[in-house]
mmCIF file of C-alpha atoms in Angstrom:
data_model
loop_
_atom_site.group_PDB
_atom_site.id
_atom_site.type_symbol
_atom_site.label_atom_id
_atom_site.label_comp_id
_atom_site.label_asym_id
_atom_site.label_seq_id
_atom_site.Cartn_x
_atom_site.Cartn_y
_atom_site.Cartn_z
ATOM 1 C CA UNK V 6 245.155 2.994 -27.614
ATOM 2 C CA UNK V 7 245.151 5.711 -29.664
ATOM 3 C CA UNK V 8 248.202 6.730 -31.526
ATOM 4 C CA UNK V 9 249.816 10.045 -31.562
ATOM 5 C CA UNK V 10 251.135 9.531 -35.124
ATOM 6 C CA UNK V 11 250.830 13.237 -36.807
ATOM 7 C CA UNK V 12 249.398 14.923 -33.496
ATOM 8 C CA UNK V 13 250.291 18.725 -33.560
ATOM 9 C CA UNK V 14 251.667 19.288 -29.916
ATOM 10 C CA UNK V 15 252.183 22.899 -28.370
ATOM 11 C CA UNK V 16 254.335 22.574 -25.116
ATOM 12 C CA UNK V 17 254.680 25.830 -23.273
ATOM 13 C CA UNK V 18 257.847 25.986 -21.468
ATOM 14 C CA UNK V 19 259.120 23.401 -23.743
ATOM 15 C CA UNK V 20 263.095 24.353 -23.901
ATOM 16 C CA UNK V 21 264.216 22.653 -20.500
ATOM 17 C CA UNK V 22 263.126 20.309 -17.533
ATOM 18 C CA UNK V 23 259.853 18.706 -17.731
ATOM 19 C CA UNK V 24 258.859 20.785 -21.153
ATOM 20 C CA UNK V 25 262.022 19.238 -23.216
ATOM 21 C CA UNK V 26 261.166 15.606 -21.792
ATOM 22 C CA UNK V 27 257.570 16.158 -22.676
ATOM 23 C CA UNK V 28 258.742 17.205 -26.213
ATOM 24 C CA UNK V 29 261.348 14.346 -26.790
ATOM 25 C CA UNK V 30 258.887 11.708 -25.260
ATOM 26 C CA UNK V 31 255.707 12.998 -27.201
ATOM 27 C CA UNK V 32 257.908 13.132 -30.735
ATOM 28 C CA UNK V 33 259.157 9.282 -30.055
ATOM 29 C CA UNK V 34 255.696 8.605 -30.630
ATOM 30 C CA UNK V 35 255.434 10.401 -33.697
ATOM 31 C CA UNK V 36 253.836 13.494 -32.795
ATOM 32 C CA UNK V 37 254.519 16.836 -34.229
ATOM 33 C CA UNK V 38 256.167 18.855 -31.720
ATOM 34 C CA UNK V 39 256.341 22.763 -31.448
ATOM 35 C CA UNK V 40 258.617 23.920 -28.931
ATOM 36 C CA UNK V 41 257.455 27.053 -27.358
ATOM 37 C CA UNK V 42 259.331 28.561 -24.726
ATOM 38 C CA UNK V 43 260.187 32.297 -23.406
ATOM 39 C CA UNK V 44 264.136 31.235 -23.806
ATOM 40 C CA UNK V 45 264.043 30.809 -27.316
ATOM 41 C CA UNK V 46 267.574 29.619 -28.063
ATOM 42 C CA UNK V 47 266.642 26.932 -25.816
ATOM 43 C CA UNK V 48 263.374 26.218 -27.789
ATOM 44 C CA UNK V 49 265.694 25.653 -30.446
ATOM 45 C CA UNK V 50 268.156 23.874 -29.155
ATOM 46 C CA UNK V 51 265.462 21.604 -28.396
ATOM 47 C CA UNK V 52 263.547 21.510 -31.578
ATOM 48 C CA UNK V 53 267.000 20.918 -33.702
ATOM 49 C CA UNK V 54 267.999 17.990 -31.389
ATOM 50 C CA UNK V 55 264.424 16.056 -32.481
ATOM 51 C CA UNK V 56 265.037 17.515 -36.031
ATOM 52 C CA UNK V 57 268.349 15.502 -36.171
ATOM 53 C CA UNK V 58 266.718 12.267 -35.665
ATOM 54 C CA UNK V 59 264.183 12.485 -37.927
ATOM 55 C CA UNK V 60 261.574 13.517 -35.736
ATOM 56 C CA UNK V 61 259.234 16.739 -36.610
ATOM 57 C CA UNK V 62 259.313 19.995 -34.835
ATOM 58 C CA UNK V 63 259.236 23.609 -34.517
ATOM 59 C CA UNK V 64 260.617 26.094 -32.112
ATOM 60 C CA UNK V 65 258.513 29.385 -31.402
ATOM 61 C CA UNK V 66 259.241 31.894 -28.832
ATOM 62 C CA UNK V 67 256.079 32.663 -26.529
ATOM 63 C CA UNK V 68 256.038 34.558 -23.315
ATOM 64 C CA UNK V 69 253.112 33.257 -22.014
ATOM 65 C CA UNK V 70 252.032 36.526 -20.325
ATOM 66 C CA UNK V 71 251.566 38.387 -23.066
ATOM 67 C CA UNK V 72 248.395 38.186 -25.168
ATOM 68 C CA UNK V 73 249.558 39.389 -28.237
ATOM 69 C CA UNK V 74 252.506 36.601 -28.741
ATOM 70 C CA UNK V 75 249.988 33.678 -27.638
ATOM 71 C CA UNK V 76 247.585 34.645 -30.213
ATOM 72 C CA UNK V 77 250.423 34.895 -32.559
ATOM 73 C CA UNK V 78 252.127 31.690 -32.037
ATOM 74 C CA UNK V 79 248.684 29.640 -31.524
ATOM 75 C CA UNK V 80 247.714 31.145 -35.557
ATOM 76 C CA UNK V 81 251.638 30.570 -36.655
ATOM 77 C CA UNK V 82 251.225 26.878 -35.374
ATOM 78 C CA UNK V 83 247.808 26.717 -37.747
ATOM 79 C CA UNK V 84 249.232 28.393 -40.566
ATOM 80 C CA UNK V 85 252.093 25.747 -40.594
ATOM 81 C CA UNK V 86 250.491 22.742 -39.297
ATOM 82 C CA UNK V 87 246.930 23.099 -39.761
ATOM 83 C CA UNK V 88 245.649 22.318 -36.454
ATOM 84 C CA UNK V 89 246.486 21.518 -32.450
ATOM 85 C CA UNK V 90 245.666 18.438 -31.624
ATOM 86 C CA UNK V 91 247.047 18.675 -28.122
ATOM 87 C CA UNK V 92 248.521 21.516 -25.984
ATOM 88 C CA UNK V 93 250.463 20.865 -22.738
ATOM 89 C CA UNK V 94 250.257 23.956 -20.413
ATOM 90 C CA UNK V 95 253.623 23.246 -18.272
ATOM 91 C CA UNK V 96 255.515 26.824 -18.530
ATOM 92 C CA UNK V 97 255.975 27.512 -14.769
ATOM 93 C CA UNK V 98 257.659 29.748 -12.403
ATOM 94 C CA UNK V 99 258.310 30.622 -8.763
ATOM 95 C CA UNK V 100 259.397 33.286 -6.415
ATOM 96 C CA UNK V 101 260.714 31.600 -2.867
ATOM 97 C CA UNK V 102 260.233 34.529 -0.255
ATOM 98 C CA UNK V 103 258.129 34.692 2.154
ATOM 99 C CA UNK V 104 254.942 36.949 2.328
ATOM 100 C CA UNK V 105 256.405 39.922 3.857
ATOM 101 C CA UNK V 106 259.393 39.728 1.535
ATOM 102 C CA UNK V 107 257.129 38.869 -1.652
ATOM 103 C CA UNK V 108 256.557 42.068 -3.761
ATOM 104 C CA UNK V 109 253.320 42.428 -5.535
ATOM 105 C CA UNK V 110 255.391 42.370 -8.918
ATOM 106 C CA UNK V 111 256.209 38.856 -7.865
ATOM 107 C CA UNK V 112 253.121 37.856 -7.022
ATOM 108 C CA UNK V 113 251.662 38.978 -10.785
ATOM 109 C CA UNK V 114 254.236 37.375 -12.498
ATOM 110 C CA UNK V 115 253.759 34.098 -10.932
ATOM 111 C CA UNK V 116 250.107 34.301 -10.895
ATOM 112 C CA UNK V 117 250.658 35.282 -14.609
ATOM 113 C CA UNK V 118 252.674 32.313 -15.754
ATOM 114 C CA UNK V 119 251.463 29.375 -13.966
ATOM 115 C CA UNK V 120 247.831 30.311 -14.088
ATOM 116 C CA UNK V 121 246.472 32.849 -16.425
ATOM 117 C CA UNK V 122 249.005 32.093 -19.422
ATOM 118 C CA UNK V 123 246.795 28.355 -19.422
ATOM 119 C CA UNK V 124 243.479 30.155 -19.249
ATOM 120 C CA UNK V 125 244.972 32.048 -21.565
ATOM 121 C CA UNK V 126 246.632 29.437 -24.090
ATOM 122 C CA UNK V 127 242.798 27.212 -22.948
ATOM 123 C CA UNK V 128 240.845 29.755 -24.300
ATOM 124 C CA UNK V 129 242.365 30.261 -27.560
ATOM 125 C CA UNK V 130 242.646 26.748 -28.208
ATOM 126 C CA UNK V 131 239.607 25.417 -27.092
ATOM 127 C CA UNK V 132 237.142 26.735 -29.948
ATOM 128 C CA UNK V 133 239.639 25.238 -32.355
ATOM 129 C CA UNK V 134 239.614 21.628 -30.721
ATOM 130 C CA UNK V 135 235.537 22.089 -30.608
ATOM 131 C CA UNK V 136 235.754 22.872 -34.314
ATOM 132 C CA UNK V 137 238.081 19.463 -35.062
ATOM 133 C CA UNK V 138 236.024 17.437 -32.534
ATOM 134 C CA UNK V 139 239.144 16.158 -30.318
ATOM 135 C CA UNK V 140 241.729 17.718 -28.537
ATOM 136 C CA UNK V 141 243.250 17.380 -25.548
ATOM 137 C CA UNK V 142 244.866 19.958 -22.864
ATOM 138 C CA UNK V 143 247.199 18.654 -19.937
ATOM 139 C CA UNK V 144 247.853 21.128 -17.419
ATOM 140 C CA UNK V 145 251.242 20.514 -15.285
ATOM 141 C CA UNK V 146 250.094 21.158 -11.594
ATOM 142 C CA UNK V 147 252.071 20.360 -8.912
ATOM 143 C CA UNK V 148 252.076 18.738 -5.428
ATOM 144 C CA UNK V 149 251.757 22.233 -4.176
ATOM 145 C CA UNK V 150 248.165 22.099 -5.471
ATOM 146 C CA UNK V 151 247.536 19.442 -2.694
ATOM 147 C CA UNK V 152 249.863 20.769 0.022
ATOM 148 C CA UNK V 153 251.841 23.642 1.205
ATOM 149 C CA UNK V 154 255.409 24.690 2.673
ATOM 150 C CA UNK V 155 256.290 27.997 3.319
ATOM 151 C CA UNK V 156 257.621 30.702 1.712
ATOM 152 C CA UNK V 157 255.389 29.766 -1.086
ATOM 153 C CA UNK V 158 252.892 31.732 -1.065
ATOM 154 C CA UNK V 159 252.225 32.731 -4.677
ATOM 155 C CA UNK V 160 253.410 29.290 -6.325
ATOM 156 C CA UNK V 161 250.920 27.245 -4.078
ATOM 157 C CA UNK V 162 247.769 29.851 -5.151
ATOM 158 C CA UNK V 163 248.676 29.366 -8.904
ATOM 159 C CA UNK V 164 248.774 25.661 -8.434
ATOM 160 C CA UNK V 165 245.602 25.100 -6.502
ATOM 161 C CA UNK V 166 244.097 27.576 -8.995
ATOM 162 C CA UNK V 167 245.209 25.818 -11.864
ATOM 163 C CA UNK V 168 244.344 22.396 -10.466
ATOM 164 C CA UNK V 169 240.714 23.885 -10.083
ATOM 165 C CA UNK V 170 240.780 26.183 -13.692
ATOM 166 C CA UNK V 171 241.493 22.441 -15.323
ATOM 167 C CA UNK V 172 238.692 20.580 -13.518
ATOM 168 C CA UNK V 173 236.676 22.993 -14.283
ATOM 169 C CA UNK V 174 237.857 23.088 -18.251
ATOM 170 C CA UNK V 175 237.375 19.444 -18.071
ATOM 171 C CA UNK V 176 233.700 20.020 -17.220
ATOM 172 C CA UNK V 177 232.784 22.710 -20.120
ATOM 173 C CA UNK V 178 235.055 20.552 -22.981
ATOM 174 C CA UNK V 179 233.782 17.010 -22.269
ATOM 175 C CA UNK V 180 230.528 17.523 -24.179
ATOM 176 C CA UNK V 181 232.386 18.572 -27.444
ATOM 177 C CA UNK V 182 234.905 15.440 -27.158
ATOM 178 C CA UNK V 183 238.066 17.901 -26.002
ATOM 179 C CA UNK V 184 239.785 15.903 -23.121
ATOM 180 C CA UNK V 185 241.509 18.167 -19.970
ATOM 181 C CA UNK V 186 244.081 16.684 -17.741
ATOM 182 C CA UNK V 187 245.750 17.965 -14.356
ATOM 183 C CA UNK V 188 249.101 16.262 -13.534
ATOM 184 C CA UNK V 189 249.799 16.392 -10.202
ATOM 185 C CA UNK V 190 253.841 15.745 -10.419
ATOM 186 C CA UNK V 191 256.219 15.683 -7.481
ATOM 187 C CA UNK V 192 259.656 16.954 -7.185
ATOM 188 C CA UNK V 193 261.818 16.322 -10.784
ATOM 189 C CA UNK V 194 265.392 16.231 -10.736
ATOM 190 C CA UNK V 195 265.044 19.209 -13.483
ATOM 191 C CA UNK V 196 266.740 23.293 -13.286
ATOM 192 C CA UNK V 197 263.262 24.543 -11.612
ATOM 193 C CA UNK V 198 264.432 22.746 -8.364
ATOM 194 C CA UNK V 199 268.145 22.103 -8.614
ATOM 195 C CA UNK V 200 269.190 25.781 -9.904
ATOM 196 C CA UNK V 201 267.256 27.261 -6.588
ATOM 197 C CA UNK V 202 267.990 24.113 -4.068
ATOM 198 C CA UNK V 203 271.377 22.963 -5.207
ATOM 199 C CA UNK V 204 271.776 20.603 -2.581
ATOM 200 C CA UNK V 205 268.303 18.376 -2.593
ATOM 201 C CA UNK V 206 269.030 14.978 -3.031
ATOM 202 C CA UNK V 207 268.407 13.162 -6.218
ATOM 203 C CA UNK V 208 267.443 9.731 -5.001
ATOM 204 C CA UNK V 209 264.514 12.242 -3.409
ATOM 205 C CA UNK V 210 263.621 13.391 -7.135
ATOM 206 C CA UNK V 211 262.168 11.811 -9.888
ATOM 207 C CA UNK V 212 263.446 11.906 -13.423
ATOM 208 C CA UNK V 213 260.959 14.175 -15.681
ATOM 209 C CA UNK V 214 260.725 11.603 -18.290
ATOM 210 C CA UNK V 215 259.023 9.185 -16.177
ATOM 211 C CA UNK V 216 256.316 12.559 -16.017
ATOM 212 C CA UNK V 217 256.457 12.734 -19.465
ATOM 213 C CA UNK V 218 255.624 9.035 -19.741
ATOM 214 C CA UNK V 219 252.913 9.260 -17.810
ATOM 215 C CA UNK V 220 251.928 11.928 -20.027
ATOM 216 C CA UNK V 221 251.671 9.672 -23.031
ATOM 217 C CA UNK V 222 249.597 7.336 -21.442
ATOM 218 C CA UNK V 223 246.776 9.944 -20.735
ATOM 219 C CA UNK V 224 247.240 10.830 -24.401
ATOM 220 C CA UNK V 225 247.007 7.902 -25.535
ATOM 221 C CA UNK V 226 244.017 6.451 -24.084
ATOM 222 C CA UNK V 227 240.788 5.779 -26.242
ATOM 223 C CA UNK V 228 238.815 8.303 -27.524
ATOM 224 C CA UNK V 229 235.808 7.499 -24.978
ATOM 225 C CA UNK V 230 237.857 7.483 -22.043
ATOM 226 C CA UNK V 231 239.467 10.589 -20.308
ATOM 227 C CA UNK V 232 241.592 10.564 -16.842
ATOM 228 C CA UNK V 233 240.957 14.224 -15.614
ATOM 229 C CA UNK V 234 243.577 14.261 -12.901
ATOM 230 C CA UNK V 235 246.221 11.775 -12.295
ATOM 231 C CA UNK V 236 249.623 11.992 -9.485
ATOM 232 C CA UNK V 237 252.988 11.282 -10.349
ATOM 233 C CA UNK V 238 255.516 11.286 -6.908
ATOM 234 C CA UNK V 239 259.015 10.102 -6.170
ATOM 235 C CA UNK V 240 259.038 6.354 -4.423
ATOM 236 C CA UNK V 241 261.249 8.633 -2.000
ATOM 237 C CA UNK V 242 259.749 12.367 -1.648
ATOM 238 C CA UNK V 243 260.154 12.523 2.189
ATOM 239 C CA UNK V 244 257.538 15.572 2.232
ATOM 240 C CA UNK V 245 254.245 13.533 1.001
ATOM 241 C CA UNK V 246 253.088 10.852 2.962
#
């Protein structure tokens, strides 16, 4: 298995939920964590928690819909850490409305965060990884990229698109020794679900640490092995076969 010691890891949406779990899990594997989040106070809190445990971590503000801000963050990581070994495209959003009530601005925002953002960060980071001769990009998809439910048309479009993008990027990056993986995650006990649907039974959702541990497993595969896609589901998720 590959060690993660010293691997510089940029996690978008790292301030809470799955992103925070990923930061903690990979820090415990001795990766260097860059916690990036549009809510900088949350990113700082996660970074401070990691630093208090003796792990190496920094926090950076990042709105992945803003091209110049994304470019600045990537450059700052290079300036401070010298490289980017791992990119976790985790930041995500949703607007839960029927299509008649969904505004064009709502649609654009969801697509911009969930699909355009991973494209932008990958476009910025891939050339660096190609120069290094190694790297790993992980795109956090969803079971929404495999099935559909009502009142989530923008979310489904973005996640189906992200899954397709991830596989296309895998084909382009593979010959340069850069790995790309899509993680199709089922429902989790995170603010993304519980803030909007507080009555969701917790036993139908999985601890985000379990998904984070799966990501750690993906990242520690031998150099000659890549896993392009993996699905992680709660055992009791009722809406999945």
